[in-house]
Coordinates of C-alpha atoms in Angstrom, one line a residue:
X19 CA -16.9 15.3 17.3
X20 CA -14.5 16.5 14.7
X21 CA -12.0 19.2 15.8
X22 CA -12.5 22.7 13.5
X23 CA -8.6 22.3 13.1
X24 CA -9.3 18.1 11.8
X25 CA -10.2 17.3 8.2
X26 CA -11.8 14.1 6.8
X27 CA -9.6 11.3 6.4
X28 CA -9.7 10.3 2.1
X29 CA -9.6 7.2 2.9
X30 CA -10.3 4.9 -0.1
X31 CA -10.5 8.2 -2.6
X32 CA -8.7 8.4 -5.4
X33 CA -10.2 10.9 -7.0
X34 CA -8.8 14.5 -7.0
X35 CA -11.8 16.8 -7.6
X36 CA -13.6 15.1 -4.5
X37 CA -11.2 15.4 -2.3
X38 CA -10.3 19.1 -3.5
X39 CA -13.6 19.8 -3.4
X40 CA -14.5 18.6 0.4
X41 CA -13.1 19.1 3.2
X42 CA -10.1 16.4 3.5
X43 CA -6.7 16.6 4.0
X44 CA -4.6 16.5 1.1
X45 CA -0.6 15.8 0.4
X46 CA 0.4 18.3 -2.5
X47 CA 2.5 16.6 -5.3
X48 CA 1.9 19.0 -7.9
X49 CA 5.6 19.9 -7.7
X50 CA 6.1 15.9 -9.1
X51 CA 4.0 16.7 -11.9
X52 CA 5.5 20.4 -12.7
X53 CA 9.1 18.6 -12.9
X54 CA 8.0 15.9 -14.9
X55 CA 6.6 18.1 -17.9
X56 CA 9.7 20.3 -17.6
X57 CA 12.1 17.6 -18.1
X58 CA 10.5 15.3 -20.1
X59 CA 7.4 13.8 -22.1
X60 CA 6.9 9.6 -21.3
X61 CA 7.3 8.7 -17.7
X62 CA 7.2 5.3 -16.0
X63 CA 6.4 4.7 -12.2
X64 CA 6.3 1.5 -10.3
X65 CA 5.3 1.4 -6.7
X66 CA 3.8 -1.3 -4.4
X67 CA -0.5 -1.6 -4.2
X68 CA -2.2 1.4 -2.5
X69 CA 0.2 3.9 -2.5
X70 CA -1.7 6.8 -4.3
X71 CA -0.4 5.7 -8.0
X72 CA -4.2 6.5 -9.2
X73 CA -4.3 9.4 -6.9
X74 CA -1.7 11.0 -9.0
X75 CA -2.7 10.2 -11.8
X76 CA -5.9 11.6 -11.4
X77 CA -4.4 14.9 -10.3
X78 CA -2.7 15.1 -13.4
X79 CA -6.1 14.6 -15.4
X80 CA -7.3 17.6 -13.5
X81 CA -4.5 19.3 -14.8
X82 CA -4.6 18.8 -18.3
X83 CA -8.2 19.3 -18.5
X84 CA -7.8 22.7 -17.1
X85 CA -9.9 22.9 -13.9
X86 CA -8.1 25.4 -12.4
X87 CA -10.4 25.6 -9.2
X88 CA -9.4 22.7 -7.8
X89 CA -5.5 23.4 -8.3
X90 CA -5.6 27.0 -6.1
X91 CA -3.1 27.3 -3.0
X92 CA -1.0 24.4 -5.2
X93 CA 2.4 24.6 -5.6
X94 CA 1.5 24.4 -9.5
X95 CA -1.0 26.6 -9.8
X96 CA 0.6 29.4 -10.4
X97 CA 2.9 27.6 -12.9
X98 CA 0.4 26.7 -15.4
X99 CA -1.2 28.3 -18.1
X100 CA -4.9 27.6 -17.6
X101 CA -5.9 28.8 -20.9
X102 CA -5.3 26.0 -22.8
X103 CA -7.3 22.5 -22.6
X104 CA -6.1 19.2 -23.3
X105 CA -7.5 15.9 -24.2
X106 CA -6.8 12.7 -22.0
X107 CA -6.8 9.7 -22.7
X108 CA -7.1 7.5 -19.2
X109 CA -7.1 3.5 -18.8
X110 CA -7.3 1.9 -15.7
X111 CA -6.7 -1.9 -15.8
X112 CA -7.0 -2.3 -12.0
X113 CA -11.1 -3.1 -12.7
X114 CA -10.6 -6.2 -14.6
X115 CA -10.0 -9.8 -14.1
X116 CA -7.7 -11.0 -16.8
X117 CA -7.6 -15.2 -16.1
X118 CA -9.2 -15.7 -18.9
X119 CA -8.2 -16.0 -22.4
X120 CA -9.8 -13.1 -24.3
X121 CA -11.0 -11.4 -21.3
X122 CA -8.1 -8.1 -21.6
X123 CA -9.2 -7.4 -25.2
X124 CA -13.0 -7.0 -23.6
X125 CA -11.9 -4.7 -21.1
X126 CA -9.9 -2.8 -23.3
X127 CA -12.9 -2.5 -26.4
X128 CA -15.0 -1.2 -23.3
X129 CA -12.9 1.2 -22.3
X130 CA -12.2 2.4 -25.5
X131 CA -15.8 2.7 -25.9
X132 CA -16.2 5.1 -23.0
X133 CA -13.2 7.2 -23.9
X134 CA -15.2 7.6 -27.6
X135 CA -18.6 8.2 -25.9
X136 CA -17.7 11.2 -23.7
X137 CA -15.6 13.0 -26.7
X138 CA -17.8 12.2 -29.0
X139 CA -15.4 10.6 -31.7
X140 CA -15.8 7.5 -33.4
X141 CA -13.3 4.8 -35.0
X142 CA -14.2 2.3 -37.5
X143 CA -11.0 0.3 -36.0
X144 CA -12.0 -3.0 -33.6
X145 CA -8.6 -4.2 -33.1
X146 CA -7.2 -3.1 -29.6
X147 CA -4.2 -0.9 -30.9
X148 CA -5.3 0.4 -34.1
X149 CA -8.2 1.7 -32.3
X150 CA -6.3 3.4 -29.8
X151 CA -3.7 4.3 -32.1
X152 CA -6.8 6.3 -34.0
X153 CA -9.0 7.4 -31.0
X154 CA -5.2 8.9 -30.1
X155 CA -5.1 11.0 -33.4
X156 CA -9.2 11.5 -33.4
X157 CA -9.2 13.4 -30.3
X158 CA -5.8 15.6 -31.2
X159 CA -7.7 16.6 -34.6
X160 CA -11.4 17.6 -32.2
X161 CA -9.5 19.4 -29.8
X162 CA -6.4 20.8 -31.5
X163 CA -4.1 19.7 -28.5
X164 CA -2.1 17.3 -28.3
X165 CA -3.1 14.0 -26.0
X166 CA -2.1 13.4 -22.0
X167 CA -2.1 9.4 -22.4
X168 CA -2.5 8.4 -18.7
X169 CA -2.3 4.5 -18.0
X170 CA -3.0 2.7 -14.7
X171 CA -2.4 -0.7 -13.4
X172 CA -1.0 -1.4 -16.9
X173 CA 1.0 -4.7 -15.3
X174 CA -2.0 -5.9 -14.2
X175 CA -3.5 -8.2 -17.0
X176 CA -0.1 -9.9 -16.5
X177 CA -0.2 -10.4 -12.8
X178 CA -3.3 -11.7 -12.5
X179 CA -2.4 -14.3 -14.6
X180 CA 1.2 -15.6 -13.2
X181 CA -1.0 -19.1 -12.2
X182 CA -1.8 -19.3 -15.5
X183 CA 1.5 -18.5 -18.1
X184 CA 0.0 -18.8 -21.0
X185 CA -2.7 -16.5 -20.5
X186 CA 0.2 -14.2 -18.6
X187 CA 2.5 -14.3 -22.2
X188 CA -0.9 -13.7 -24.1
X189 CA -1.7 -10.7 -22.3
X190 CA 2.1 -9.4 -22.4
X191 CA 2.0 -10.1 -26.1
X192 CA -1.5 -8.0 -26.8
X193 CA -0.2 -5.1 -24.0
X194 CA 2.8 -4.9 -26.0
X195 CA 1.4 -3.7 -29.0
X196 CA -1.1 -1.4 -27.3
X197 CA 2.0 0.3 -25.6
X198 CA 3.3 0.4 -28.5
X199 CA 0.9 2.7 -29.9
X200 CA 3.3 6.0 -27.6
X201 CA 5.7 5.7 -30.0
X202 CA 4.0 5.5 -32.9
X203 CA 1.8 8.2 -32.2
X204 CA 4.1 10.4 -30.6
X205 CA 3.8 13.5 -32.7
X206 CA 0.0 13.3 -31.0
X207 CA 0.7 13.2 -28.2
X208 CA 1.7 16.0 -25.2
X209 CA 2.7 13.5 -21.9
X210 CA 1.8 10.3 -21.1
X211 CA 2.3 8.3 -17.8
X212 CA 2.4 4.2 -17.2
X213 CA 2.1 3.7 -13.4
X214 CA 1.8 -0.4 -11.8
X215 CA 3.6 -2.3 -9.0
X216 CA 5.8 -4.2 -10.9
X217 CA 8.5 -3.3 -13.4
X218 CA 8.4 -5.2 -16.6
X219 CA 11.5 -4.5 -18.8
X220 CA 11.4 -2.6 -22.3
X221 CA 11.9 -5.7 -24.4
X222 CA 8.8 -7.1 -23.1
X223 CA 6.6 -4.0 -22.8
X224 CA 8.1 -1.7 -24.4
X225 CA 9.5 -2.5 -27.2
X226 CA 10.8 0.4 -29.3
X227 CA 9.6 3.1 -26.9
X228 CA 13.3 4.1 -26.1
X229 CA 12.2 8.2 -24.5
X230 CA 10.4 6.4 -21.9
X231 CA 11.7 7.4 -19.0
X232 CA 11.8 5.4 -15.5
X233 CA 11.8 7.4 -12.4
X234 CA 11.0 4.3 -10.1
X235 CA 14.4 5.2 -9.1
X236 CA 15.3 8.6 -9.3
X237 CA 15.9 10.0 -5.6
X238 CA 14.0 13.3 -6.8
X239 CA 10.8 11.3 -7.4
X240 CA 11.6 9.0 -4.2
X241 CA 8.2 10.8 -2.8
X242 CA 6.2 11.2 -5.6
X243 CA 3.7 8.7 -4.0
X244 CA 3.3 8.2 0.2
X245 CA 3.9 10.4 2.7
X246 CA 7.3 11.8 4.3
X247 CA 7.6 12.9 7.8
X248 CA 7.5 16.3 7.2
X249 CA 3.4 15.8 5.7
X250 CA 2.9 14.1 8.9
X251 CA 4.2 16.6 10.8
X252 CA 2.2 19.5 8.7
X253 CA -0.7 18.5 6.8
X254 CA -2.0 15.6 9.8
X255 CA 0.0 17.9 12.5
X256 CA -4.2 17.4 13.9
X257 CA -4.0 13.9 13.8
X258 CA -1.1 13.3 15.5
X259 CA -1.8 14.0 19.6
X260 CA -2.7 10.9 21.4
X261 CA -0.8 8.8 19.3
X262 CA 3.4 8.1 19.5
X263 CA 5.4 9.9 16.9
X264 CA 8.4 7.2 16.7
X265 CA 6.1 4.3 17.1
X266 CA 4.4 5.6 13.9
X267 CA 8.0 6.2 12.5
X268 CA 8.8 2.5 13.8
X269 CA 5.6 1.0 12.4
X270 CA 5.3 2.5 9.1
X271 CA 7.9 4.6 7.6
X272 CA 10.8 3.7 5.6
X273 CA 10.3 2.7 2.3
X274 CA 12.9 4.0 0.1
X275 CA 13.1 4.3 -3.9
X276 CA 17.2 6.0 -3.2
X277 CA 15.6 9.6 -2.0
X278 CA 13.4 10.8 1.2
X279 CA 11.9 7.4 2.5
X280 CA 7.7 7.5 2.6
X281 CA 4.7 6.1 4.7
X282 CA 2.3 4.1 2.8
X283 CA -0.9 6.4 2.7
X284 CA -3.3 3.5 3.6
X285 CA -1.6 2.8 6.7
X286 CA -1.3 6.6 8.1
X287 CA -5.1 7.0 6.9
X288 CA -6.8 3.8 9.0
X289 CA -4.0 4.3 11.7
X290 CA -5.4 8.4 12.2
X291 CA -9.1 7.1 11.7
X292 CA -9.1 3.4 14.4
X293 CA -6.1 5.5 16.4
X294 CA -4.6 2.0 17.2
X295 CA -1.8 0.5 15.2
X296 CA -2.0 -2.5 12.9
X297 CA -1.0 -4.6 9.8
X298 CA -3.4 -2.2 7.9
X299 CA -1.7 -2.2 4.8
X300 CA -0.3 -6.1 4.5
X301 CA -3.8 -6.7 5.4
X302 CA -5.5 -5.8 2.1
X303 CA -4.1 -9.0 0.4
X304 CA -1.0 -10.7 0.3
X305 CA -0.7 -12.6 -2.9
X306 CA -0.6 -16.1 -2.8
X307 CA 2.2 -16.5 -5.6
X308 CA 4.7 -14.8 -3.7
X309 CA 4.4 -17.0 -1.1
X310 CA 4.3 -20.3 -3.3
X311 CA 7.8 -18.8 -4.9
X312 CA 9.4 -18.1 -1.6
X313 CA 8.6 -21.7 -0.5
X314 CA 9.1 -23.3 -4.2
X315 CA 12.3 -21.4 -4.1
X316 CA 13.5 -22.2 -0.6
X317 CA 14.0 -18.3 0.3
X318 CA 15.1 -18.9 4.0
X319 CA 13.3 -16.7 6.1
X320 CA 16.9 -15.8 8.5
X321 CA 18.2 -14.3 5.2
X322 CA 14.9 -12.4 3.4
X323 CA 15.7 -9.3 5.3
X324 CA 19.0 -9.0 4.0
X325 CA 19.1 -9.4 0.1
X326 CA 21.2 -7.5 -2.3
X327 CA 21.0 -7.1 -5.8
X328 CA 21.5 -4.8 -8.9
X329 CA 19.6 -2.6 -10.9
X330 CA 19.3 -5.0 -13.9
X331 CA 18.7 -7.6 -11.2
X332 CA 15.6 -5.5 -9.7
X333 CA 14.2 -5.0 -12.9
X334 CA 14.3 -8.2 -14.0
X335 CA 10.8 -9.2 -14.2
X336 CA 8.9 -11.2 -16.6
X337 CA 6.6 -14.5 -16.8
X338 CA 9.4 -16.3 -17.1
X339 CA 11.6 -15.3 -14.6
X340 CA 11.2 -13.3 -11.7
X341 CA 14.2 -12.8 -9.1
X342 CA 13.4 -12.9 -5.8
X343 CA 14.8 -9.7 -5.4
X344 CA 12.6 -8.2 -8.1
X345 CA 9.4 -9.6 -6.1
X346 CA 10.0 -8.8 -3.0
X347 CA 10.8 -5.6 -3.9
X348 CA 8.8 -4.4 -6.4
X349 CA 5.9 -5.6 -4.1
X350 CA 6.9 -3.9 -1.3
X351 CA 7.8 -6.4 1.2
X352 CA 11.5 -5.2 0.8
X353 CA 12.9 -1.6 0.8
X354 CA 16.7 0.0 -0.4
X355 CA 18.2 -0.2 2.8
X356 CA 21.6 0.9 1.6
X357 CA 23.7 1.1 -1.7
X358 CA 27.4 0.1 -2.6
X359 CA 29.3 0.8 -6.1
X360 CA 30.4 -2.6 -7.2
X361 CA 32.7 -1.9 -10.0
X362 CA 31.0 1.0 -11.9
X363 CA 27.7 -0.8 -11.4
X364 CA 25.5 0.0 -8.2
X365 CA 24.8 -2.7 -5.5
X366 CA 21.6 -2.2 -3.6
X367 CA 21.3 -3.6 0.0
X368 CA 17.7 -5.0 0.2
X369 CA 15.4 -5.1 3.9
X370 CA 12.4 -4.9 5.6
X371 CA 11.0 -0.7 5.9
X372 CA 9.2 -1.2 8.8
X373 CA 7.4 -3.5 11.8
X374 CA 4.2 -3.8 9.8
X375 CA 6.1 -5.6 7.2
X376 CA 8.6 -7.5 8.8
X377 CA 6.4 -8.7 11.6
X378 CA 3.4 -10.0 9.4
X379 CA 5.6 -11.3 6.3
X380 CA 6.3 -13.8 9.1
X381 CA 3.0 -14.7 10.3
X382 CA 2.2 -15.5 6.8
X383 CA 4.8 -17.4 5.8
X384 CA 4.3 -19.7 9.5
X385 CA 0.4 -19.6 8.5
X386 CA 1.7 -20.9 5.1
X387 CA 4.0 -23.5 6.3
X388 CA 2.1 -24.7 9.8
X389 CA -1.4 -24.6 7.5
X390 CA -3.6 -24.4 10.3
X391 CA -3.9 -20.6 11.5
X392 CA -5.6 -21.6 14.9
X393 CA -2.7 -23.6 16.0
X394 CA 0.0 -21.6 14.5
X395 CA -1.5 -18.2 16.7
X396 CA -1.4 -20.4 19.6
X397 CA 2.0 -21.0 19.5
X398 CA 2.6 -17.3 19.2
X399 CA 1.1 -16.9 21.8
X400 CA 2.4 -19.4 23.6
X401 CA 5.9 -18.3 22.8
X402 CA 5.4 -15.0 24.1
X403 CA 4.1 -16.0 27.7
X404 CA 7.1 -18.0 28.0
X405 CA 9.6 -15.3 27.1
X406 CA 8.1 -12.9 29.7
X407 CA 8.3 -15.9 32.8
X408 CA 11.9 -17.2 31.5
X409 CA 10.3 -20.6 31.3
X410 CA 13.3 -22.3 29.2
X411 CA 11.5 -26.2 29.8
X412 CA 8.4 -24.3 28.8
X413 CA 10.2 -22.9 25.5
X414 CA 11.4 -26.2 24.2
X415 CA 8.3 -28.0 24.5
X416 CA 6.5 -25.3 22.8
X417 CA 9.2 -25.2 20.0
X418 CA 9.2 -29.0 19.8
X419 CA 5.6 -28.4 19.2
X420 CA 6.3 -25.8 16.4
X421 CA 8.1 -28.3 14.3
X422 CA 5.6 -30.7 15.3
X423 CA 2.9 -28.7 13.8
X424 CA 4.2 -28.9 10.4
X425 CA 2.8 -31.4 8.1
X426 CA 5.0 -34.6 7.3
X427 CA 4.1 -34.2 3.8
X428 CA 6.0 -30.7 3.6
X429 CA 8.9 -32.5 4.4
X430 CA 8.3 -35.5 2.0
X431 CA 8.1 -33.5 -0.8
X432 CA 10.6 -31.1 -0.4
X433 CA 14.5 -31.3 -0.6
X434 CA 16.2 -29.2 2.1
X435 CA 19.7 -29.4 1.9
X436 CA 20.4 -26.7 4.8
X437 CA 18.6 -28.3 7.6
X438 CA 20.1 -26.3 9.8
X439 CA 19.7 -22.8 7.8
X440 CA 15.9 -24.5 7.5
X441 CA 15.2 -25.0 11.5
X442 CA 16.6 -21.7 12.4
X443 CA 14.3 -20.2 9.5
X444 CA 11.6 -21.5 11.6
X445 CA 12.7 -20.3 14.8
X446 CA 13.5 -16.7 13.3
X447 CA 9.8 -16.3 12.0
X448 CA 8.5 -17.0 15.2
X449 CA 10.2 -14.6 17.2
X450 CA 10.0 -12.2 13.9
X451 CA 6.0 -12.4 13.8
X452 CA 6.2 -11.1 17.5
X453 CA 7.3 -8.1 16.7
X454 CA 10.5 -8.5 18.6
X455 CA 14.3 -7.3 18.0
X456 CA 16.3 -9.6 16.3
X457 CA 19.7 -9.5 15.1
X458 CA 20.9 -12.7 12.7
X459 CA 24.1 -13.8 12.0
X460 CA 26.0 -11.0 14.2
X461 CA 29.6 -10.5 14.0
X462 CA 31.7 -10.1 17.4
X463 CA 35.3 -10.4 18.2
X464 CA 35.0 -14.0 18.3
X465 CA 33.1 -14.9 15.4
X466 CA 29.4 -14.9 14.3
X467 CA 26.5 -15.5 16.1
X468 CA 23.6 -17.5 14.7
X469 CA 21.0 -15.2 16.2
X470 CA 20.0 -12.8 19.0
X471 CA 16.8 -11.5 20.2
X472 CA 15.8 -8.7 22.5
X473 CA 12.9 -9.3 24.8
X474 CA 12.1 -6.5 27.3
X475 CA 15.6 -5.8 28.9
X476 CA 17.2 -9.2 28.3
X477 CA 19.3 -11.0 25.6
X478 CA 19.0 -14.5 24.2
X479 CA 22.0 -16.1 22.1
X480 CA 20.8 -18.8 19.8
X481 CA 23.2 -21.0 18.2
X482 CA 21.8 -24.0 16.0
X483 CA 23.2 -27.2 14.9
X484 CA 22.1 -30.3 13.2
X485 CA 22.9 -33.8 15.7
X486 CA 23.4 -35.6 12.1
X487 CA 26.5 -33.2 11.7
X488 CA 27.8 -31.9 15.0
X489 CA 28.7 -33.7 18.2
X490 CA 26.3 -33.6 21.1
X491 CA 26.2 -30.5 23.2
X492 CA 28.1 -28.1 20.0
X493 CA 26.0 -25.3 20.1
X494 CA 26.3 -24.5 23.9
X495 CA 29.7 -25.4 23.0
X496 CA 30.4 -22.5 20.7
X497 CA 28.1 -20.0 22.4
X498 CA 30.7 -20.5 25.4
X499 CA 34.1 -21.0 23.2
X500 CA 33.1 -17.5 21.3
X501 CA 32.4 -15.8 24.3
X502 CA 29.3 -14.1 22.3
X503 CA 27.8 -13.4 25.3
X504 CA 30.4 -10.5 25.6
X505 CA 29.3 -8.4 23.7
X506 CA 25.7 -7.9 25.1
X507 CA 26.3 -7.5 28.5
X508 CA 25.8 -3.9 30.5
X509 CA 22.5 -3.7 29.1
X510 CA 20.5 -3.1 32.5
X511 CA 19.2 -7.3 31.7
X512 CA 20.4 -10.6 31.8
X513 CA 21.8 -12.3 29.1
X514 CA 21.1 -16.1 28.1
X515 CA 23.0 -18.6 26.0
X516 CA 20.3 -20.9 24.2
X517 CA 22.2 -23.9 22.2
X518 CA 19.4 -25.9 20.5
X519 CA 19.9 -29.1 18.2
X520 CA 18.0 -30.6 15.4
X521 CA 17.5 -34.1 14.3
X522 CA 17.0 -34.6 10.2
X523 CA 15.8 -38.3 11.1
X524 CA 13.2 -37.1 13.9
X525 CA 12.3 -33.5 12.1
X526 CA 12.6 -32.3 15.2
X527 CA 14.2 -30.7 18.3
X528 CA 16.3 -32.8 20.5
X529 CA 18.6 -30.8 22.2
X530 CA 17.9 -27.4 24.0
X531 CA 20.4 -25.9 26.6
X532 CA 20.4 -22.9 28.4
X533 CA 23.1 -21.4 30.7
X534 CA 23.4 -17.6 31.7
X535 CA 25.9 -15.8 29.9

């Protein structure tokens, strides 16, 4: 039974009357939406999948359409002059499927439709931007107030389609010259809002529409979508006994856009409702592409939580060429960790924001790589039953199994040149899609270590080498000449010095020492 002080959870809502109108708990951002029609008039937003994107923009149809019921005890309502009615124009791509040629123009003609239906305007246009361009002007004329254009998922039509460029470039092309429509009706126009997950640049979107202003990020807006510890703390302050705070913090905060890092809604929402922590939000669907380009691209796995790049280099994202960076971060499997000045220009140091993401971006990419789910949980399994007994023979079998599990063909077709950044790759994802505390490439007094991870109270010190280009016995060599083993000790456990060796010609482990450090 409910407690009286507990609301409904909104899972799955995105609709602001509902949840206004029953009983759930809700996260005010009408202060986002006050600041953005004080300091401006076309607004961009890009934010991974499922962090209240629709929610907002929702809210702010409620806004301009006057239902002031829904808005009491909001930091806006008070703010807003209620009197006055405005016509919106809202599309949502996020419906559609968009593989097929011609299919975007449908779903757009359809939606226009609707839009026509419930004002009761008409247009004698049928092209797709002509007919918004006039159902824009139409609906100033009816209501004599200029238009809130309101436009969600507009990337999508483009994403959907990456498999497929040409159909990707078609839909760019056609969405171009719909956008396009903002600034050319402009003077009909009061606010208008693009929200999607991925930031296409103004040259291919765009074009022309030079007010358009990108708060993706500005630190003010950092929280316009997710939740910050303080809602937690407040607004689910019911939700919270029974469960631990910093695990919570530890699972599921820290994504950052430069300002107050954020929770992803989805997560806090099935977390508070199954009161058990999981990969709730990675869950919903990890596309296939990115993984292709990590692998196609030979990302190493060691160095994905540790990227840097610029602004131009984040934004840089089109159908025919997307950085890594951009990707990873744009989707939301990378966070701003830090941020340098690099000559006038600012640096932004890229990593994981939480467990949830770290921990099953790894399982994915060993499901990915092993191809055989069953097999590759096993050996997670198997790994972690080792690491509690100390059973070093027990560990190199199972990693000699690892490698074995990977199909021959992945090595035919593929030219690693960094065998030994490749093993270690495999070995970090592992011990990554445990969950555990790893450190890579850590700097001592003596040099820098290929890798350590935390397990309970104790310390293991990989260092990897490749037979074909080292002596025999190198890596326990330089775990011992570098006295690594230094630095980690006084920590209540024992540390262990693991030197393993790879074989290019066998693809496989053939060395695997262990001493006490």
């Amino acid at each position: 039974m409910t407690s009286p002080d507990r609301r409904k959870l909104p899972l799955g809502i995105q609709t602001f009357r509902e949840i206004r109108s029953g009983d759930y708990y809700y996260v005010d951002k009408t202060a986002f939406v006050r600041r953005l029609l004080e300091e401006g008039k076309h607004y961009f937003l890009s934010r991974p999948r499922r962090f209240g994107k629709s929610l907002f923009l929702d809210t702010c149809k409620e806004l301009f359409e006057g239902n002031e019921l829904l808005f009491r005890g909001l930091d806006i309502h008070d703010r807003w002059d209620w009197s006055t009615r405005y016509p919106v124009l809202r599309l949502s791509f996020g419906g559609g499927n968009f593989t097929e040629p011609g299919s975007l123009l449908t779903n757009l003609m359809a939606q226009l439709d609707a839009v026509e239906r419930r004002a009761g305007v008409a247009s004698a246009c049928r092209t797709g931007p002509e007919r918004l361009a006039a159902l824009v002007e139409a609906l100033h004329r009816k209501v004599g107030q200029r238009v809130a254009v309101l436009v969600d998922e507009y990337d999508k039509p483009i994403l959907d389609a990456l498999d497929a460029p040409d159909i990707a470039r078609a839909n760019r092309d056609f969405l171009r010259g719909v956008y396009g429509v903002v600034k050319d009706a402009d003077r009909h126009i009061r606010f208008s809002f693009f929200t999607g997950v991925s930031k296409f640049s103004k040259v291919s979107l765009f074009s022309g529409l030079n007010n358009l202003i990108d708060i993706t990020l500005e630190p003010a807006f950092s929280a316009i979508c997710g939740y910050t510890d303080r809602d937690l703390d407040t607004v689910f302050a019911p939700e919270l006994p029974g469960l631990d705070r910093d695990r919570i913090r530890e699972w599921y905060n820290g994504y950052r856009w430069l300002g107050e890092e954020v929770y992803n809604p989805f997560d806090i929402l099935l977390l508070f409702r199954r009161r058990k922590f999981g990969a709730y939000w990675f869950e919903t669907g990890t596309p296939t592409f990115l993984l292709d380009t990590l692998f196609r691209r030979r990302v190493s796995s060691v160095k994905l939580g540790a990227m840097v790049g610029g602004s131009e280099l984040l934004s840089t994202f089109d159908v025919d060429h997307i950085s890594t960076e951009a990707l990873l971060f744009q989707t939301g499997y990378l966070t701003i960790t830090g941020e340098a000045d690099l000559g006038g220009k600012p640096l932004y140091r890229l990593g994981y924001p939480n467990r949830e993401v770290r921990q099953s971006l790894h399982e994915s990419l060993l499901r990915y790589l092993v191809k055989d789910a069953t097999r590759q949980m096993a050996n997670s399994v198997r790994l972690h039953e080792l690491l509690e007994k100390n059973d070093f023979a027990g560990l190199e079998a199972c990693f000699k199994a690892f490698f074995s599990s990977i199909p021959y063909e992945w090595y035919t077709n593929n030219d690693i040149a960094d065998y030994e950044g490749y093993y270690a790759s495999v070995f970090y994802s592992y011990f990554a899609a445990l969950g555990l505390d790893i450190t890579v490439e850590d700097s001592t007094s003596h040099g820098r270590l290929d890798m350590a991870v935390r397990f309970g109270e104790n310390v293991y010190l990989f260092e990897f080498k490749v037979v074909e280009l080292e002596p025999e016995g190198a890596a326990m060599a330089q775990l011992k000449a570098k006295r690594y083993a230094d630095k980690y000790r006084g920590g209540g456990g024992e540390v262990f010095l693991v030197g393993v060796e790879f074989s290019r010609v066998e693809r496989n482990v053939v060395g695997f020492e262990v001493e006490r450090g």
